[in-house]
PDB file of C-alpha atoms in Angstrom:
ATOM      1  CA  MET A  82       3.608 -17.512 -51.250  1.00 76.00           C
ATOM      2  CA  ARG A  83       5.362 -14.967 -53.460  1.00 77.00           C
ATOM      3  CA  SER A  84       8.798 -16.465 -52.779  1.00 81.00           C
ATOM      4  CA  LYS A  85       7.598 -20.053 -53.333  1.00 81.00           C
ATOM      5  CA  ILE A  86       9.140 -21.174 -50.060  1.00 85.00           C
ATOM      6  CA  PHE A  87       6.452 -23.772 -49.222  1.00 86.00           C
ATOM      7  CA  ASP A  88       4.551 -26.086 -51.480  1.00 86.00           C
ATOM      8  CA  ASP A  89       0.767 -26.085 -51.742  1.00 86.00           C
ATOM      9  CA  ALA A  90       0.265 -28.839 -49.192  1.00 88.00           C
ATOM     10  CA  GLU A  91       2.371 -27.046 -46.571  1.00 88.00           C
ATOM     11  CA  LEU A  92       0.573 -23.757 -47.217  1.00 85.00           C
ATOM     12  CA  GLU A  93      -2.772 -25.466 -46.833  1.00 86.00           C
ATOM     13  CA  ARG A  94      -1.706 -27.008 -43.522  1.00 88.00           C
ATOM     14  CA  LEU A  95      -0.476 -23.656 -42.190  1.00 85.00           C
ATOM     15  CA  ARG A  96      -3.697 -22.006 -43.337  1.00 83.00           C
ATOM     16  CA  ARG A  97      -5.833 -24.541 -41.486  1.00 85.00           C
ATOM     17  CA  GLU A  98      -3.781 -24.163 -38.291  1.00 84.00           C
ATOM     18  CA  ALA A  99      -3.881 -20.364 -38.352  1.00 82.00           C
ATOM     19  CA  ILE A 100      -7.476 -19.772 -39.502  1.00 75.00           C
ATOM     20  CA  PRO A 101      -9.746 -22.790 -39.017  1.00 59.00           C
ATOM     21  CA  SER A 102     -12.430 -21.576 -41.408  1.00 56.00           C
ATOM     22  CA  SER A 103     -15.124 -23.859 -42.744  1.00 52.00           C
ATOM     23  CA  ASN A 104     -15.178 -22.314 -46.236  1.00 53.00           C
ATOM     24  CA  GLU A 105     -11.441 -22.816 -46.621  1.00 47.00           C
ATOM     25  CA  LEU A 106     -11.753 -26.388 -45.448  1.00 47.00           C
ATOM     26  CA  ALA A 107     -14.474 -26.926 -48.042  1.00 50.00           C
ATOM     27  CA  THR A 108     -12.348 -25.510 -50.897  1.00 52.00           C
ATOM     28  CA  ALA A 109      -9.359 -27.598 -49.867  1.00 49.00           C
ATOM     29  CA  GLY A 110     -11.078 -30.683 -51.304  1.00 49.00           C
ATOM     30  CA  ASP A 111      -9.189 -33.914 -51.244  1.00 47.00           C
ATOM     31  CA  GLU A 112      -5.851 -32.256 -50.360  1.00 48.00           C
ATOM     32  CA  ALA A 113      -6.875 -31.654 -46.764  1.00 42.00           C
ATOM     33  CA  PRO A 114      -7.324 -34.644 -44.477  1.00 44.00           C
ATOM     34  CA  GLN A 115     -10.666 -35.274 -42.865  1.00 44.00           C
ATOM     35  CA  ALA A 116     -10.103 -32.832 -40.001  1.00 41.00           C
ATOM     36  CA  THR A 117     -13.465 -31.073 -40.221  1.00 40.00           C
ATOM     37  CA  ASP A 118     -14.962 -33.286 -37.555  1.00 42.00           C
ATOM     38  CA  GLN A 119     -12.007 -32.686 -35.255  1.00 39.00           C
ATOM     39  CA  LEU A 120     -12.380 -28.901 -35.170  1.00 38.00           C
ATOM     40  CA  PRO A 121     -14.045 -27.435 -32.062  1.00 39.00           C
ATOM     41  CA  ARG A 122     -17.707 -26.738 -32.578  1.00 39.00           C
ATOM     42  CA  VAL A 123     -17.463 -23.148 -31.322  1.00 38.00           C
ATOM     43  CA  GLU A 124     -14.552 -22.186 -33.587  1.00 41.00           C
ATOM     44  CA  ALA A 125     -16.305 -23.605 -36.623  1.00 39.00           C
ATOM     45  CA  ALA A 126     -19.538 -21.847 -35.729  1.00 38.00           C
ATOM     46  CA  MET A 127     -17.849 -18.462 -35.266  1.00 41.00           C
ATOM     47  CA  ASP A 128     -17.034 -18.402 -38.992  1.00 42.00           C
ATOM     48  CA  LEU A 129     -20.492 -19.493 -40.071  1.00 38.00           C
ATOM     49  CA  PRO A 130     -22.128 -16.009 -40.203  1.00 40.00           C
ATOM     50  CA  VAL A 131     -19.924 -15.095 -43.188  1.00 39.00           C
ATOM     51  CA  VAL A 132     -20.400 -18.455 -44.942  1.00 38.00           C
ATOM     52  CA  GLY A 133     -24.170 -18.604 -45.121  1.00 37.00           C
ATOM     53  CA  ASP A 134     -24.601 -22.339 -45.575  1.00 39.00           C
ATOM     54  CA  SER A 135     -28.244 -23.358 -45.363  1.00 38.00           C
ATOM     55  CA  ASP A 136     -27.453 -26.584 -43.536  1.00 39.00           C
ATOM     56  CA  ASP A 137     -25.952 -24.750 -40.544  1.00 37.00           C
ATOM     57  CA  ASP A 138     -28.696 -22.165 -39.885  1.00 42.00           C
ATOM     58  CA  GLU A 139     -29.681 -23.834 -36.628  1.00 43.00           C
ATOM     59  CA  MET A 140     -26.092 -23.827 -35.346  1.00 40.00           C
ATOM     60  CA  VAL A 141     -25.614 -20.209 -36.415  1.00 65.00           C
ATOM     61  CA  SER A 142     -28.696 -19.023 -34.541  1.00 74.00           C
ATOM     62  CA  HIS A 143     -27.571 -20.916 -31.442  1.00 76.00           C
ATOM     63  CA  GLU A 144     -24.145 -19.267 -31.510  1.00 81.00           C
ATOM     64  CA  LEU A 145     -25.689 -15.860 -32.160  1.00 83.00           C
ATOM     65  CA  GLU A 146     -27.889 -16.215 -29.094  1.00 84.00           C
ATOM     66  CA  GLN A 147     -24.846 -17.127 -27.037  1.00 85.00           C
ATOM     67  CA  MET A 148     -22.983 -14.094 -28.348  1.00 86.00           C
ATOM     68  CA  ARG A 149     -26.009 -11.910 -27.589  1.00 86.00           C
ATOM     69  CA  SER A 150     -26.070 -13.072 -23.978  1.00 87.00           C
ATOM     70  CA  ILE A 151     -22.337 -12.386 -23.611  1.00 89.00           C
ATOM     71  CA  LEU A 152     -22.860  -8.920 -25.084  1.00 88.00           C
ATOM     72  CA  GLU A 153     -25.733  -8.120 -22.736  1.00 87.00           C
ATOM     73  CA  GLU A 154     -23.754  -9.298 -19.713  1.00 88.00           C
ATOM     74  CA  ALA A 155     -20.720  -7.193 -20.716  1.00 88.00           C
ATOM     75  CA  ILE A 156     -22.828  -4.039 -21.243  1.00 88.00           C
ATOM     76  CA  LEU A 157     -24.557  -4.422 -17.869  1.00 87.00           C
ATOM     77  CA  GLU A 158     -21.191  -4.957 -16.200  1.00 87.00           C
ATOM     78  CA  THR A 159     -19.698  -1.881 -17.870  1.00 86.00           C
ATOM     79  CA  ARG A 160     -22.598   0.396 -16.880  1.00 85.00           C
ATOM     80  CA  SER A 161     -22.056  -0.334 -13.186  1.00 82.00           C
ATOM     81  CA  MET A 162     -18.260  -0.097 -13.385  1.00 84.00           C
ATOM     82  CA  PRO A 163     -16.345   3.145 -12.629  1.00 84.00           C
ATOM     83  CA  LEU A 164     -14.087   4.452 -15.354  1.00 82.00           C
ATOM     84  CA  GLU A 165     -10.901   3.888 -13.351  1.00 80.00           C
ATOM     85  CA  ASN A 166     -11.782   0.217 -12.803  1.00 82.00           C
ATOM     86  CA  ARG A 167     -12.244  -0.661 -16.463  1.00 85.00           C
ATOM     87  CA  PRO A 168      -9.704  -3.166 -17.788  1.00 85.00           C
ATOM     88  CA  ARG A 169      -7.351  -2.211 -20.559  1.00 84.00           C
ATOM     89  CA  LEU A 170      -8.552  -3.647 -23.847  1.00 84.00           C
ATOM     90  CA  LEU A 171      -6.065  -5.547 -25.969  1.00 81.00           C
ATOM     91  CA  ARG A 172      -5.519  -5.189 -29.702  1.00 84.00           C
ATOM     92  CA  ILE A 173      -7.211  -8.240 -31.182  1.00 83.00           C
ATOM     93  CA  PRO A 174      -5.522  -9.989 -34.134  1.00 83.00           C
ATOM     94  CA  LEU A 175      -6.980  -9.402 -37.589  1.00 83.00           C
ATOM     95  CA  SER A 176      -8.491 -12.614 -38.908  1.00 87.00           C
ATOM     96  CA  LYS A 177     -11.602 -13.808 -40.686  1.00 87.00           C
ATOM     97  CA  ARG A 178     -12.974 -15.313 -37.485  1.00 87.00           C
ATOM     98  CA  ASN A 179     -12.620 -12.060 -35.534  1.00 87.00           C
ATOM     99  CA  ARG A 180     -14.131 -10.086 -38.409  1.00 88.00           C
ATOM    100  CA  ALA A 181     -17.093 -12.454 -38.453  1.00 88.00           C
ATOM    101  CA  ILE A 182     -17.630 -11.954 -34.720  1.00 88.00           C
ATOM    102  CA  VAL A 183     -17.558  -8.168 -35.091  1.00 89.00           C
ATOM    103  CA  ARG A 184     -19.963  -8.295 -38.050  1.00 88.00           C
ATOM    104  CA  ALA A 185     -22.340 -10.458 -36.023  1.00 88.00           C
ATOM    105  CA  LEU A 186     -22.254  -8.132 -32.991  1.00 88.00           C
ATOM    106  CA  ASN A 187     -22.703  -4.869 -34.902  1.00 90.00           C
ATOM    107  CA  PRO A 188     -26.451  -5.354 -35.612  1.00 89.00           C
ATOM    108  CA  MET A 189     -27.019  -6.268 -31.959  1.00 89.00           C
ATOM    109  CA  LEU A 190     -25.799  -2.846 -30.834  1.00 89.00           C
ATOM    110  CA  VAL A 191     -28.556  -0.949 -32.641  1.00 89.00           C
ATOM    111  CA  THR A 192     -31.113  -1.549 -29.880  1.00 88.00           C
ATOM    112  CA  TYR A 193     -28.728  -0.420 -27.136  1.00 88.00           C
ATOM    113  CA  LEU A 194     -27.530   2.649 -29.049  1.00 89.00           C
ATOM    114  CA  GLU A 195     -31.050   3.798 -29.870  1.00 88.00           C
ATOM    115  CA  ALA A 196     -32.010   3.539 -26.199  1.00 87.00           C
ATOM    116  CA  SER A 197     -28.940   5.477 -25.120  1.00 86.00           C
ATOM    117  CA  ARG A 198     -29.765   8.764 -23.409  1.00 86.00           C
ATOM    118  CA  ASP A 199     -26.366  10.453 -23.165  1.00 87.00           C
ATOM    119  CA  LEU A 200     -22.772  10.100 -24.272  1.00 90.00           C
ATOM    120  CA  CYS A 201     -21.696   8.248 -21.108  1.00 87.00           C
ATOM    121  CA  GLU A 202     -24.221   5.501 -21.739  1.00 87.00           C
ATOM    122  CA  THR A 203     -23.151   5.270 -25.376  1.00 90.00           C
ATOM    123  CA  ASP A 204     -19.556   4.888 -24.238  1.00 89.00           C
ATOM    124  CA  SER A 205     -20.592   2.103 -21.860  1.00 88.00           C
ATOM    125  CA  VAL A 206     -22.365   0.279 -24.679  1.00 90.00           C
ATOM    126  CA  LEU A 207     -19.365   0.479 -27.008  1.00 92.00           C
ATOM    127  CA  PHE A 208     -16.895  -0.518 -24.302  1.00 90.00           C
ATOM    128  CA  GLY A 209     -19.124  -3.438 -23.299  1.00 89.00           C
ATOM    129  CA  ALA A 210     -19.249  -4.571 -26.934  1.00 91.00           C
ATOM    130  CA  ALA A 211     -15.452  -4.485 -27.109  1.00 91.00           C
ATOM    131  CA  MET A 212     -15.253  -6.539 -23.902  1.00 88.00           C
ATOM    132  CA  ALA A 213     -17.723  -9.022 -25.359  1.00 89.00           C
ATOM    133  CA  VAL A 214     -15.579  -9.449 -28.476  1.00 89.00           C
ATOM    134  CA  CYS A 215     -12.495 -10.100 -26.340  1.00 88.00           C
ATOM    135  CA  ARG A 216     -14.351 -12.688 -24.272  1.00 86.00           C
ATOM    136  CA  ILE A 217     -15.785 -14.471 -27.307  1.00 88.00           C
ATOM    137  CA  ILE A 218     -12.400 -14.809 -29.036  1.00 85.00           C
ATOM    138  CA  GLY A 219     -10.777 -15.891 -25.757  1.00 84.00           C
ATOM    139  CA  ALA A 220      -8.466 -12.908 -25.220  1.00 82.00           C
ATOM    140  CA  LYS A 221      -7.231 -12.520 -21.645  1.00 79.00           C
ATOM    141  CA  LEU A 222      -8.142  -9.122 -20.219  1.00 78.00           C
ATOM    142  CA  PRO A 223      -5.959  -7.675 -17.445  1.00 72.00           C
ATOM    143  CA  MET A 224      -7.478  -7.389 -14.004  1.00 65.00           C
ATOM    144  CA  ALA A 225      -9.114  -4.095 -13.041  1.00 57.00           C
ATOM    145  CA  GLY A 226      -6.833  -1.752 -11.118  1.00 51.00           C
ATOM    146  CA  ARG A 227      -3.657  -3.634 -12.028  1.00 48.00           C
ATOM    147  CA  ALA A 228      -2.035  -0.546 -13.538  1.00 46.00           C
ATOM    148  CA  THR A 229      -2.493   1.353 -10.293  1.00 46.00           C
ATOM    149  CA  LYS A 230      -0.919  -1.431  -8.302  1.00 48.00           C
ATOM    150  CA  GLN A 231       2.037  -1.601 -10.624  1.00 49.00           C
ATOM    151  CA  SER A 232       2.635   2.113 -10.472  1.00 51.00           C
ATOM    152  CA  SER A 233       2.651   2.063  -6.662  1.00 54.00           C
ATOM    153  CA  ALA A 234       4.847  -1.047  -6.394  1.00 72.00           C
ATOM    154  CA  ILE A 235       8.471  -0.873  -5.223  1.00 79.00           C
ATOM    155  CA  PRO A 236      10.930  -0.595  -8.142  1.00 82.00           C
ATOM    156  CA  ALA A 237      13.202  -3.564  -8.798  1.00 86.00           C
ATOM    157  CA  TRP A 238      16.421  -1.584  -8.256  1.00 85.00           C
ATOM    158  CA  ARG A 239      15.244  -0.364  -4.858  1.00 87.00           C
ATOM    159  CA  LYS A 240      14.222  -3.858  -3.796  1.00 89.00           C
ATOM    160  CA  ARG A 241      17.677  -5.201  -4.734  1.00 91.00           C
ATOM    161  CA  ILE A 242      19.423  -2.504  -2.699  1.00 92.00           C
ATOM    162  CA  GLU A 243      17.121  -3.049   0.269  1.00 92.00           C
ATOM    163  CA  ASP A 244      17.891  -6.775   0.147  1.00 93.00           C
ATOM    164  CA  ARG A 245      21.628  -5.990   0.232  1.00 92.00           C
ATOM    165  CA  ILE A 246      21.100  -3.702   3.223  1.00 94.00           C
ATOM    166  CA  ALA A 247      19.107  -6.369   5.059  1.00 93.00           C
ATOM    167  CA  LYS A 248      21.795  -9.011   4.454  1.00 91.00           C
ATOM    168  CA  ALA A 249      24.550  -6.619   5.536  1.00 91.00           C
ATOM    169  CA  ARG A 250      22.715  -5.746   8.753  1.00 92.00           C
ATOM    170  CA  ALA A 251      22.200  -9.422   9.540  1.00 90.00           C
ATOM    171  CA  LEU A 252      25.917 -10.046   8.979  1.00 89.00           C
ATOM    172  CA  ILE A 253      26.835  -7.123  11.227  1.00 90.00           C
ATOM    173  CA  GLY A 254      24.701  -8.611  13.986  1.00 89.00           C
ATOM    174  CA  ARG A 255      26.456 -11.975  13.670  1.00 86.00           C
ATOM    175  CA  LEU A 256      29.904 -10.343  13.697  1.00 88.00           C
ATOM    176  CA  ILE A 257      29.092  -8.276  16.785  1.00 89.00           C
ATOM    177  CA  SER A 258      27.728 -11.385  18.505  1.00 86.00           C
ATOM    178  CA  PHE A 259      30.908 -13.322  17.679  1.00 85.00           C
ATOM    179  CA  ARG A 260      33.069 -10.456  18.897  1.00 86.00           C
ATOM    180  CA  SER A 261      31.154 -10.525  22.193  1.00 84.00           C
ATOM    181  CA  GLY A 262      32.052 -14.199  22.705  1.00 83.00           C
ATOM    182  CA  ASN A 263      29.173 -16.079  21.061  1.00 83.00           C
ATOM    183  CA  ASN A 264      30.719 -19.258  19.581  1.00 82.00           C
ATOM    184  CA  ARG A 265      27.583 -21.004  18.349  1.00 85.00           C
ATOM    185  CA  PRO A 266      28.054 -23.075  15.181  1.00 85.00           C
ATOM    186  CA  ARG A 267      25.702 -20.903  13.122  1.00 83.00           C
ATOM    187  CA  VAL A 268      27.472 -17.717  14.178  1.00 84.00           C
ATOM    188  CA  VAL A 269      30.923 -19.197  13.557  1.00 83.00           C
ATOM    189  CA  ARG A 270      29.858 -20.470  10.136  1.00 84.00           C
ATOM    190  CA  THR A 271      28.584 -17.003   9.160  1.00 84.00           C
ATOM    191  CA  VAL A 272      31.827 -15.355  10.310  1.00 82.00           C
ATOM    192  CA  ARG A 273      33.899 -17.845   8.300  1.00 81.00           C
ATOM    193  CA  MET A 274      31.834 -17.048   5.212  1.00 82.00           C
ATOM    194  CA  ALA A 275      32.340 -13.330   5.844  1.00 80.00           C
ATOM    195  CA  PHE A 276      36.140 -13.766   5.834  1.00 80.00           C
ATOM    196  CA  ALA A 277      36.204 -16.306   3.012  1.00 77.00           C
ATOM    197  CA  GLY A 278      38.937 -15.634   0.459  1.00 73.00           C
ATOM    198  CA  THR A 279      41.166 -13.783   2.935  1.00 78.00           C
ATOM    199  CA  ASN A 280      44.170 -14.849   5.005  1.00 72.00           C
ATOM    200  CA  ILE A 281      42.394 -14.060   8.276  1.00 77.00           C
ATOM    201  CA  SER A 282      41.975 -16.872  10.807  1.00 74.00           C
ATOM    202  CA  PHE A 283      40.334 -16.917  14.215  1.00 72.00           C
ATOM    203  CA  SER A 284      43.633 -17.773  15.917  1.00 73.00           C
ATOM    204  CA  GLN A 285      45.240 -14.448  15.004  1.00 76.00           C
ATOM    205  CA  PRO A 286      45.810 -12.087  17.925  1.00 79.00           C
ATOM    206  CA  ASP A 287      44.263  -9.130  16.083  1.00 79.00           C
ATOM    207  CA  ILE A 288      41.033 -10.908  15.170  1.00 81.00           C
ATOM    208  CA  THR A 289      39.033  -8.400  17.236  1.00 83.00           C
ATOM    209  CA  GLN A 290      40.458  -5.537  15.192  1.00 86.00           C
ATOM    210  CA  LYS A 291      39.703  -7.399  11.956  1.00 84.00           C
ATOM    211  CA  LEU A 292      36.119  -7.916  13.092  1.00 86.00           C
ATOM    212  CA  THR A 293      35.784  -4.225  13.915  1.00 88.00           C
ATOM    213  CA  GLU A 294      37.177  -3.240  10.525  1.00 88.00           C
ATOM    214  CA  ARG A 295      34.781  -5.617   8.773  1.00 86.00           C
ATOM    215  CA  ILE A 296      31.818  -4.212  10.725  1.00 90.00           C
ATOM    216  CA  ASP A 297      32.829  -0.626   9.881  1.00 92.00           C
ATOM    217  CA  ASP A 298      33.195  -1.580   6.221  1.00 90.00           C
ATOM    218  CA  LEU A 299      29.688  -3.033   6.177  1.00 91.00           C
ATOM    219  CA  LYS A 300      28.275   0.041   7.923  1.00 93.00           C
ATOM    220  CA  GLN A 301      29.861   2.289   5.294  1.00 94.00           C
ATOM    221  CA  LYS A 302      28.343   0.154   2.535  1.00 93.00           C
ATOM    222  CA  ILE A 303      24.917   0.392   4.174  1.00 94.00           C
ATOM    223  CA  ALA A 304      25.269   4.175   4.380  1.00 94.00           C
ATOM    224  CA  ALA A 305      26.269   4.340   0.696  1.00 94.00           C
ATOM    225  CA  TRP A 306      23.348   2.149  -0.358  1.00 93.00           C
ATOM    226  CA  GLY A 307      20.932   4.223   1.710  1.00 93.00           C
ATOM    227  CA  LYS A 308      22.272   7.405   0.104  1.00 93.00           C
ATOM    228  CA  ARG A 309      21.806   5.850  -3.321  1.00 92.00           C
ATOM    229  CA  ILE A 310      18.167   5.073  -2.509  1.00 92.00           C
ATOM    230  CA  ARG A 311      17.604   8.645  -1.318  1.00 92.00           C
ATOM    231  CA  GLN A 312      19.216  10.053  -4.458  1.00 92.00           C
ATOM    232  CA  PHE A 313      17.132   7.880  -6.770  1.00 89.00           C
ATOM    233  CA  THR A 314      13.964   8.672  -4.813  1.00 88.00           C
ATOM    234  CA  GLU A 315      14.635  12.407  -4.918  1.00 91.00           C
ATOM    235  CA  ARG A 316      15.394  12.257  -8.638  1.00 90.00           C
ATOM    236  CA  SER A 317      12.193  10.329  -9.297  1.00 87.00           C
ATOM    237  CA  ARG A 318      10.199  12.810  -7.220  1.00 89.00           C
ATOM    238  CA  ARG A 319      11.645  15.774  -9.154  1.00 92.00           C
ATOM    239  CA  PHE A 320      10.930  14.046 -12.453  1.00 91.00           C
ATOM    240  CA  ASN A 321       7.318  13.359 -11.490  1.00 90.00           C
ATOM    241  CA  GLN A 322       6.831  16.910 -10.246  1.00 91.00           C
ATOM    242  CA  ASN A 323       8.238  18.386 -13.461  1.00 92.00           C
ATOM    243  CA  ARG A 324       5.997  16.166 -15.550  1.00 91.00           C
ATOM    244  CA  LEU A 325       2.981  17.056 -13.401  1.00 90.00           C
ATOM    245  CA  PHE A 326       3.826  20.761 -13.739  1.00 91.00           C
ATOM    246  CA  GLN A 327       3.587  20.426 -17.510  1.00 90.00           C
ATOM    247  CA  SER A 328       0.234  18.613 -17.387  1.00 90.00           C
ATOM    248  CA  ASP A 329      -1.622  19.888 -14.302  1.00 88.00           C
ATOM    249  CA  GLN A 330      -0.104  22.744 -12.296  1.00 89.00           C
ATOM    250  CA  LYS A 331      -3.067  22.964  -9.922  1.00 89.00           C
ATOM    251  CA  LYS A 332      -2.636  19.332  -8.899  1.00 88.00           C
ATOM    252  CA  LEU A 333       1.102  19.873  -8.335  1.00 88.00           C
ATOM    253  CA  TYR A 334       0.600  22.895  -6.062  1.00 89.00           C
ATOM    254  CA  LYS A 335      -2.107  21.063  -4.155  1.00 88.00           C
ATOM    255  CA  SER A 336       0.264  18.137  -3.555  1.00 85.00           C
ATOM    256  CA  LEU A 337       2.923  20.523  -2.241  1.00 85.00           C
ATOM    257  CA  GLU A 338       0.641  22.020   0.404  1.00 82.00           C
ATOM    258  CA  ARG A 339       1.401  20.947   3.941  1.00 67.00           C
ATOM    259  CA  PRO A 340      -1.312  19.039   5.812  1.00 60.00           C
ATOM    260  CA  GLU A 341      -3.143  20.781   8.622  1.00 56.00           C
ATOM    261  CA  VAL A 342      -1.225  20.611  11.890  1.00 56.00           C
ATOM    262  CA  CYS A 343      -4.128  21.392  14.211  1.00 56.00           C
ATOM    263  CA  GLY A 344      -6.272  18.502  15.289  1.00 58.00           C
ATOM    264  CA  ALA A 345      -9.917  18.051  14.510  1.00 60.00           C
ATOM    265  CA  GLY A 346     -10.952  17.491  18.125  1.00 67.00           C
ATOM    266  CA  PRO A 347     -12.881  19.888  20.374  1.00 75.00           C
ATOM    267  CA  GLY A 348     -11.227  23.132  21.477  1.00 77.00           C
ATOM    268  CA  PRO A 349     -10.156  23.903  25.064  1.00 81.00           C
ATOM    269  CA  ASP A 350     -12.648  25.088  27.644  1.00 87.00           C
ATOM    270  CA  GLN A 351     -12.938  28.881  27.842  1.00 90.00           C
ATOM    271  CA  ALA A 352     -13.055  29.002  31.631  1.00 91.00           C
ATOM    272  CA  ASN A 353      -9.910  26.873  31.982  1.00 90.00           C
ATOM    273  CA  THR A 354      -8.109  28.998  29.399  1.00 92.00           C
ATOM    274  CA  VAL A 355      -8.965  32.258  31.168  1.00 92.00           C
ATOM    275  CA  ALA A 356      -7.920  30.854  34.561  1.00 90.00           C
ATOM    276  CA  PHE A 357      -4.606  29.601  33.135  1.00 90.00           C
ATOM    277  CA  TRP A 358      -3.559  32.914  31.568  1.00 91.00           C
ATOM    278  CA  ARG A 359      -4.910  34.965  34.513  1.00 89.00           C
ATOM    279  CA  GLY A 360      -2.582  33.079  36.822  1.00 85.00           C
ATOM    280  CA  LEU A 361       0.348  34.086  34.601  1.00 86.00           C
ATOM    281  CA  TRP A 362      -0.465  37.764  33.935  1.00 88.00           C
ATOM    282  CA  SER A 363      -2.663  39.072  36.774  1.00 88.00           C
ATOM    283  CA  GLU A 364      -0.563  38.195  39.843  1.00 82.00           C
ATOM    284  CA  PRO A 365       2.319  40.591  40.604  1.00 83.00           C
ATOM    285  CA  VAL A 366       5.788  39.074  40.555  1.00 80.00           C
ATOM    286  CA  ASN A 367       9.008  40.580  41.986  1.00 80.00           C
ATOM    287  CA  HIS A 368      12.055  39.773  39.883  1.00 77.00           C
ATOM    288  CA  ASN A 369      15.613  39.903  41.193  1.00 79.00           C
ATOM    289  CA  GLU A 370      17.390  41.931  38.536  1.00 79.00           C
ATOM    290  CA  GLY A 371      21.164  42.208  38.521  1.00 81.00           C
ATOM    291  CA  PRO A 372      23.267  45.384  38.154  1.00 85.00           C
ATOM    292  CA  TRP A 373      23.613  44.826  34.419  1.00 87.00           C
ATOM    293  CA  THR A 374      20.020  46.000  33.864  1.00 85.00           C
ATOM    294  CA  GLU A 375      20.939  49.470  35.242  1.00 86.00           C
ATOM    295  CA  VAL A 376      23.871  49.635  32.831  1.00 89.00           C
ATOM    296  CA  VAL A 377      21.678  48.722  29.871  1.00 89.00           C
ATOM    297  CA  ALA A 378      19.015  51.235  30.950  1.00 89.00           C
ATOM    298  CA  SER A 379      21.575  54.054  31.246  1.00 90.00           C
ATOM    299  CA  GLN A 380      22.989  53.249  27.800  1.00 91.00           C
TER     300      GLN A 380
END
């Protein structure tokens, strides 16, 4: 508007597309086409609490009751939801419609906040109100627990390397099968693809040696890829441990403790234990000792 890039008609069209507000449509006058009837009823009603037209009081009360029911449902859902399962709230865009929704929900929270007994319940009320706002404006909330699943998922680089290893192992199996005398069309086609771009043909006398060299080359690549995965995994583990040491040393040391080796089952019978060791220690045994024991004793 400052740079005079668009004319008034274009600005009015952009304004109606971005913020479908009833007061702006009313001030547009004859410049705007008759699009008031085409707007969705819910979007037009969401802006009505800030307009205050007397003709739309019935529609406003209806929408307020709908918003109240959404708010009550969100608060009840939040109270029974653990903290780790709460979805991550999005930053809602700043617009007149969203401001009107927040202004309409604020007075509804007074009853819940006055009945709140502790800080946890107050937090549930406020979080439920934020969820209600997101649902009313149509914002898509992420699923609960998605962050945990993403953190435990396999990284993309590791998946790519594992796919290469799987393909190389499958190719090694086909090459070994062909070297053993398997001349099936699928095996032969795979071997031809493996030697594509080279001057090697199956009629050469040293084809067995070429196959062995190709198999060894693939095995070395698999070993290198596996070492790369181990190096990346070890580096990631060290990085996570260093970061955990800075934030929570107790949790780090607890994670480093070895699990208990002994089982949780019942212990051995006392009578059997005594009989076993008595058979080893109580009965006399004559050992045949060589002459070297006398030499060691004299020294």
